[in-house]
GROMACS .gro file of C-alpha atoms in nm:
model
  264
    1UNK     CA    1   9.394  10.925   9.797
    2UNK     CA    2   9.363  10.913   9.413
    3UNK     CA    3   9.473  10.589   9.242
    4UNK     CA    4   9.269  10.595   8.920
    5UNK     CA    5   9.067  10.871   8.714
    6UNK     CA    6   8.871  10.911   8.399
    7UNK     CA    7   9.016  11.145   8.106
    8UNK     CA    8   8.832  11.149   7.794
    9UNK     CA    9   8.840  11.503   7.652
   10UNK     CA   10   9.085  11.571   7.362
   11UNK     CA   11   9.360  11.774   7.374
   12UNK     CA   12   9.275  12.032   7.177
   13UNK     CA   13   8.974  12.092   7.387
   14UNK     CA   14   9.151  12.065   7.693
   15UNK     CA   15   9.352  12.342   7.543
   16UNK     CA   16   9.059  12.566   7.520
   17UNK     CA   17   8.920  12.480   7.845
   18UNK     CA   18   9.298  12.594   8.050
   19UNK     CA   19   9.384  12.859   7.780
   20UNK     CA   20   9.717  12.617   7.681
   21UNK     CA   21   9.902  12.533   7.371
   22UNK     CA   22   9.886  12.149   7.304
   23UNK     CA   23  10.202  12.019   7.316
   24UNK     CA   24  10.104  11.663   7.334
   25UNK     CA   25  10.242  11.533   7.011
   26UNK     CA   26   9.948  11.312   6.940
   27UNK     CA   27  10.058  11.119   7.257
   28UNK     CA   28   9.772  11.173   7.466
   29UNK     CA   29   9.471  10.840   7.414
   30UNK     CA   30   9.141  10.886   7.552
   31UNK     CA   31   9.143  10.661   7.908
   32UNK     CA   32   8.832  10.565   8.107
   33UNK     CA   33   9.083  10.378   8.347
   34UNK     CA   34   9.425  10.604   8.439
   35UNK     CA   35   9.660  10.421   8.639
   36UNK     CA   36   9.974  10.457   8.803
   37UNK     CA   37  10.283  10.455   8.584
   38UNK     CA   38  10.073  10.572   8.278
   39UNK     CA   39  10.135  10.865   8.097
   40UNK     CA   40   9.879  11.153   8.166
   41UNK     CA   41   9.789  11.502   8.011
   42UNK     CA   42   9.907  11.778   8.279
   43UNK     CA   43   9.899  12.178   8.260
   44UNK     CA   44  10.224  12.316   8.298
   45UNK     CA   45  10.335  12.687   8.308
   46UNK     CA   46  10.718  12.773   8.246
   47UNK     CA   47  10.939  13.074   8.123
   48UNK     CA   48  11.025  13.004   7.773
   49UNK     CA   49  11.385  12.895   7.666
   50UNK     CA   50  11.652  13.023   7.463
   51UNK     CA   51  11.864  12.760   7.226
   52UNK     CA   52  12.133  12.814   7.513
   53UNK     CA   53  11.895  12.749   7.830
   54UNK     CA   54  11.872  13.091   7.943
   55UNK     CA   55  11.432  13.163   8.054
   56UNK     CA   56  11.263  13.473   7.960
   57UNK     CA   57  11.185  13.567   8.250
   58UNK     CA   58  10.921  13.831   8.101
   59UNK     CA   59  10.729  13.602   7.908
   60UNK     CA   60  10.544  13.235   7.996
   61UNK     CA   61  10.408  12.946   7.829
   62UNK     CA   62  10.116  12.709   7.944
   63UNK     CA   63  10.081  12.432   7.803
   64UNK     CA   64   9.947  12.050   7.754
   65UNK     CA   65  10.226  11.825   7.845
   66UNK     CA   66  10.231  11.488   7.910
   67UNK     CA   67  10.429  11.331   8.225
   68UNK     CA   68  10.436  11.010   8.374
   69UNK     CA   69  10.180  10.905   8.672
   70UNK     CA   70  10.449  10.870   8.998
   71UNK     CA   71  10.699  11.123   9.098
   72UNK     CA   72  11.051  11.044   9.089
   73UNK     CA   73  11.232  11.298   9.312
   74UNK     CA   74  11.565  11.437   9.117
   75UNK     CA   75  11.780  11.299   9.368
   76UNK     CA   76  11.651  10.912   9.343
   77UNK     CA   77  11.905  10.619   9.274
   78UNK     CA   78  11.642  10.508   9.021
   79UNK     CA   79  11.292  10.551   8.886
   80UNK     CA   80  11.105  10.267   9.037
   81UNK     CA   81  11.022  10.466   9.383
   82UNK     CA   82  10.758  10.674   9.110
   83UNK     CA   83  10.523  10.350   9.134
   84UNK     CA   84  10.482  10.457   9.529
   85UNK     CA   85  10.453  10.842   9.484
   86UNK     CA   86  10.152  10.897   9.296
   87UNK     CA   87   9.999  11.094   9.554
   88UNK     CA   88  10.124  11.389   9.773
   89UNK     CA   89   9.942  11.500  10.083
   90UNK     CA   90   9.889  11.897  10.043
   91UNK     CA   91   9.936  11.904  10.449
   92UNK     CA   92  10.310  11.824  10.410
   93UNK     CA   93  10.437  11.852  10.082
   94UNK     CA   94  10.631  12.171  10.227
   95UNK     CA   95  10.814  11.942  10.457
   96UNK     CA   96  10.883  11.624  10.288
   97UNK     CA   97  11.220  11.625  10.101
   98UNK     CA   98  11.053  11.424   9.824
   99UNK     CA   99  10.796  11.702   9.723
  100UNK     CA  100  10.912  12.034   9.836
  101UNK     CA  101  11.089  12.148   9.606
  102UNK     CA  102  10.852  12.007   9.327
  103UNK     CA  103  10.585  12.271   9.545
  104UNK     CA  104  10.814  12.532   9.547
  105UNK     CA  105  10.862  12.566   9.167
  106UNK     CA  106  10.729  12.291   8.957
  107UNK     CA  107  10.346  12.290   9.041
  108UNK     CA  108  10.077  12.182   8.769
  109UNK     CA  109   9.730  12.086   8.721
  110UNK     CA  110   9.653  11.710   8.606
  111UNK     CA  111   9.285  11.739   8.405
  112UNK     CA  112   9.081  11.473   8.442
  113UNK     CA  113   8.716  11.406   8.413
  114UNK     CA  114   8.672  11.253   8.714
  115UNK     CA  115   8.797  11.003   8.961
  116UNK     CA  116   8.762  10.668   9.149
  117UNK     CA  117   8.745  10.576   9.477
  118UNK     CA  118   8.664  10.296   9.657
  119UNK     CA  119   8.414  10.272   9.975
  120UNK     CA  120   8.559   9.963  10.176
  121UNK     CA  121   8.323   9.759  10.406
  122UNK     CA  122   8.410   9.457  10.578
  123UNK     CA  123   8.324   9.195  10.314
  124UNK     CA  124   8.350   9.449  10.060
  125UNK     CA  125   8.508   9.736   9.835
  126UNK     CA  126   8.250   9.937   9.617
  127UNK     CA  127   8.382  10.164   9.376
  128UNK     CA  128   8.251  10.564   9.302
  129UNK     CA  129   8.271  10.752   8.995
  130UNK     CA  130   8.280  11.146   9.125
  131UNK     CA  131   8.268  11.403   8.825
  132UNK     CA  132   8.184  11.777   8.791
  133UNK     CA  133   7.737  11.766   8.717
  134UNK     CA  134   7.814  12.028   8.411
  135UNK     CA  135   8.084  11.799   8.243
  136UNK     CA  136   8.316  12.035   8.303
  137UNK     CA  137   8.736  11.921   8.356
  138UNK     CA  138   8.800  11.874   8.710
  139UNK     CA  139   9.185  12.041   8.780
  140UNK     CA  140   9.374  11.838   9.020
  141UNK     CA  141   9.645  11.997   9.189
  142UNK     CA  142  10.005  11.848   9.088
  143UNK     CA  143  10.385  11.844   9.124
  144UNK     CA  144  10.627  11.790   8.830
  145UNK     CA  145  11.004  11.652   8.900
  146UNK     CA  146  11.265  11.628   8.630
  147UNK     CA  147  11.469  11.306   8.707
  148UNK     CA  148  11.836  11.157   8.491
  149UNK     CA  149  11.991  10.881   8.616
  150UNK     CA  150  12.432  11.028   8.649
  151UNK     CA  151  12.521  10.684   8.502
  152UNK     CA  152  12.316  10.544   8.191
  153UNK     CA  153  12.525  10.329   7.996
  154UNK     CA  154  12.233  10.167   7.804
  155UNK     CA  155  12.110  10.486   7.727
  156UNK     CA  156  11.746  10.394   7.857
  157UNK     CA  157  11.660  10.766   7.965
  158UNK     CA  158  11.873  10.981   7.707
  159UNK     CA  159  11.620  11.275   7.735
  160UNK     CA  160  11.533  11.171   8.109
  161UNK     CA  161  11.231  11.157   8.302
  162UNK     CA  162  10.968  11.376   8.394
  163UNK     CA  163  10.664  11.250   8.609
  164UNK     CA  164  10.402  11.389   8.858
  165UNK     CA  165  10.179  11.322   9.132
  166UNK     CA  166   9.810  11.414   9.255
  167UNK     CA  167   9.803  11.663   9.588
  168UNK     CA  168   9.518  11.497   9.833
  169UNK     CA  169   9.342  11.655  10.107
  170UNK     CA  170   9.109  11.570  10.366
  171UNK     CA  171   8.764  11.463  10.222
  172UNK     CA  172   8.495  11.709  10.229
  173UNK     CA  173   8.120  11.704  10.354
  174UNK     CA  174   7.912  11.347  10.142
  175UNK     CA  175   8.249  11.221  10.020
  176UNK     CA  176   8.358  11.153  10.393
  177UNK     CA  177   8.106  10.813  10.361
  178UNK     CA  178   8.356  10.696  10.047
  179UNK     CA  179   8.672  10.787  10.192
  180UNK     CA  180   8.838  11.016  10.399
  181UNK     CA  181   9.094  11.171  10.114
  182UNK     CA  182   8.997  11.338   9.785
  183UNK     CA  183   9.224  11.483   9.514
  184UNK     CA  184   9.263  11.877   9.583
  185UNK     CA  185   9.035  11.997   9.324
  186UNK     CA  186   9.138  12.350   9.226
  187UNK     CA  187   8.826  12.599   9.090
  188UNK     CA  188   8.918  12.777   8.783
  189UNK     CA  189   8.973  13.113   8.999
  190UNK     CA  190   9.303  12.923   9.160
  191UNK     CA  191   9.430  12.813   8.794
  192UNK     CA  192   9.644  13.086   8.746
  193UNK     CA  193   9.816  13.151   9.102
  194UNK     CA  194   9.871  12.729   9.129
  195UNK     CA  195  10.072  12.761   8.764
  196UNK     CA  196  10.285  13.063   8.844
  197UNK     CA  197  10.634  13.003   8.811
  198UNK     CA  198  10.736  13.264   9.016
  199UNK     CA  199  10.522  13.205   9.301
  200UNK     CA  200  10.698  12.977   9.565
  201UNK     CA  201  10.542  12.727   9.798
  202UNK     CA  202  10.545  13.002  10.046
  203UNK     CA  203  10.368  13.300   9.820
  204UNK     CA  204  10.042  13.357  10.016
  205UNK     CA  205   9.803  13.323   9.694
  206UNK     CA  206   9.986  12.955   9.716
  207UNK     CA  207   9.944  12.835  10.057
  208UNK     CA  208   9.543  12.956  10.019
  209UNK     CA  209   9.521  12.680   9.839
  210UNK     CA  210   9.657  12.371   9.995
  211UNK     CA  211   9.325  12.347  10.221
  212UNK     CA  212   8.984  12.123  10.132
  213UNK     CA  213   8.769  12.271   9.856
  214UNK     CA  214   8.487  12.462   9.965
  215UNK     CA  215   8.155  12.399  10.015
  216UNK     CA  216   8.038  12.548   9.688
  217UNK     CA  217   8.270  12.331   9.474
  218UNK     CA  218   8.179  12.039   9.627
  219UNK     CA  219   7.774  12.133   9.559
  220UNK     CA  220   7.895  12.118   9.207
  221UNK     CA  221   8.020  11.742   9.210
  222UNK     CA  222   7.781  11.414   9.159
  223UNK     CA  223   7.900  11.113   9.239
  224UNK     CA  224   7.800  10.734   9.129
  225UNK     CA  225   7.879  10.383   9.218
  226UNK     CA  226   7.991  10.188   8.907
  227UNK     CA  227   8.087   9.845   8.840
  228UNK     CA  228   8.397   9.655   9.025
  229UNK     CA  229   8.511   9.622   8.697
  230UNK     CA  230   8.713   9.950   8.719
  231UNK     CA  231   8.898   9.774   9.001
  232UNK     CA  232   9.136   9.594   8.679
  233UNK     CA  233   9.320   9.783   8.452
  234UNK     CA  234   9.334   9.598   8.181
  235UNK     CA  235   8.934   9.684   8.192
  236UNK     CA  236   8.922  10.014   8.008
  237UNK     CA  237   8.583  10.160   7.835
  238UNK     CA  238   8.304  10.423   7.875
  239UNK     CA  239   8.115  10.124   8.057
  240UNK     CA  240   8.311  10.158   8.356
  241UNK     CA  241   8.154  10.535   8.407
  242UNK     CA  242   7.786  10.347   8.388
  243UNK     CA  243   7.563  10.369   8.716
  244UNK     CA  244   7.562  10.038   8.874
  245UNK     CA  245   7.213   9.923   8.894
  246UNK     CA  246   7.087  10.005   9.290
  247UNK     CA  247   7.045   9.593   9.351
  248UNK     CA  248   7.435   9.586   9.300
  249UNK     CA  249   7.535   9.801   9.517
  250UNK     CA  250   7.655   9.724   9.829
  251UNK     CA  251   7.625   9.971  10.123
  252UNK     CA  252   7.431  10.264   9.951
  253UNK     CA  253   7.519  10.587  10.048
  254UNK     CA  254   7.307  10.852  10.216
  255UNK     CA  255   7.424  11.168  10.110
  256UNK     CA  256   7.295  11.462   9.832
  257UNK     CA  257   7.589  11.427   9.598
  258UNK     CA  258   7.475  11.092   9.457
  259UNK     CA  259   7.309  11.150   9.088
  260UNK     CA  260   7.291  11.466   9.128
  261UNK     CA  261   7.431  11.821   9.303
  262UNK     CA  262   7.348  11.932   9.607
  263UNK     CA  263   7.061  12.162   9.695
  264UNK     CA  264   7.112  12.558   9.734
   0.00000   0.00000   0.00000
């Protein structure tokens, strides 16, 4: 699964990085500690709109937009069901009624600069810090819902609300010993076919990629234990990405990834 992630870069050079137009409006804070229910940076691709509506369907726009962390399918009673769907399982997002049509047409990529996850031991639960070696923005595969309550006499979502949620896969290779999901990490070669608002959940290009990352991207990842305190939220600085010391860690790992890629 993915629960909590790292992003740090600013928007502007997230721009650069997925060739989008900021459209943040100053919203977006640098976060060492992203949680569920938070507002996060995502990638979205859409057919620009006329003052009436009406797409262009010859022309698209990608851009930096920010959504809420926990999808709230378009046919919910209310929005507190988001706090539960932060994740999606790539496997069967085509079947279940709360993400398929969020697959289908509203697809987007959720920078971050890297993720948590937790090793759990009987007397224990050890935190990892996994993050591209180069520094480069890892590109989580995400769905986008749009969600307005029919009745809303206090007026508490006049614009409504738009929210997302990470795609996970089975864990590849080394990050089998933390846990046996991962977020489904999209190379930059998949950026464009994922975003394509054309292409349904059944275009081929699409499909390709709702498997485990390869073996190269995963050479390309390090990974780190780091200090418990990442387990609070209310904990939230560049300490948290620090290497805990080897005497603090419980249960070491045995694998290439850790502080440093993996050999050719």
């Amino acid at each position: 699964m993915c629960g909590r992630y790292a992003s740090i870069k600013a928007p502007a050079d997230l721009a650069d990085e997925f060739r989008a137009v900021d459209a943040t409006d100053g919203a977006a804070k640098v976060d060492y500690n992203v949680a569920p229910t938070k507002q996060i940076i995502t990638v979205v691709e859409r057919h620009p709109r006329d003052e009436e509506g009406t797409p262009d369907p010859d022309t698209t726009e990608r851009t930096l937009r920010m959504l809420r962390w926990g999808l709230v399918p378009s046919w919910s009673k209310d929005p507190k069901s988001g706090a539960r769907m932060i994740n999606a399982r790539s496997e069967s997002a085509a079947t279940k009624p709360a993400f398929r049509r969020a697959l289908n047409s509203r697809r987007c990529l959720i920078p971050a600069d890297g993720w948590f996850e937790w090793q759990r031991g009987p007397e224990h639960k050890q935190p990892y810090y996994t993050h591209y070696s180069d520094g480069s923005s890892l590109a989580m595969a995400g769905l986008w819902e749009y969600w307005k309550p029919k009745d809303d006499p206090e007026n508490e979502y006049p614009n409504g609300l738009v929210t997302a949620a990470v795609l996970t896969t089975d864990a590849v290779g080394p990050l089998t010993q933390v846990h046996d999901r991962m977020p489904l990490v999209l190379p930059r070669s998949a950026w464009d076919a994922w975003l394509d608002p054309d292409a349904g959940a059944d275009d081929e290009r699409v499909a390709a990629l709702l498997a485990p990352p390869s073996p190269e991207l995963v050479a390309a990842l390090e990974l780190r234990p780091v200090s418990p305190r990442v387990n609070s939220v209310r904990n939230n600085g560049p300490e948290l990405l620090d290497p805990l010391a080897a005497e603090d860690v419980r249960e070491p790992l045995q694998l290439d990834l850790l502080a440093g890629p993996n050999p050719k």
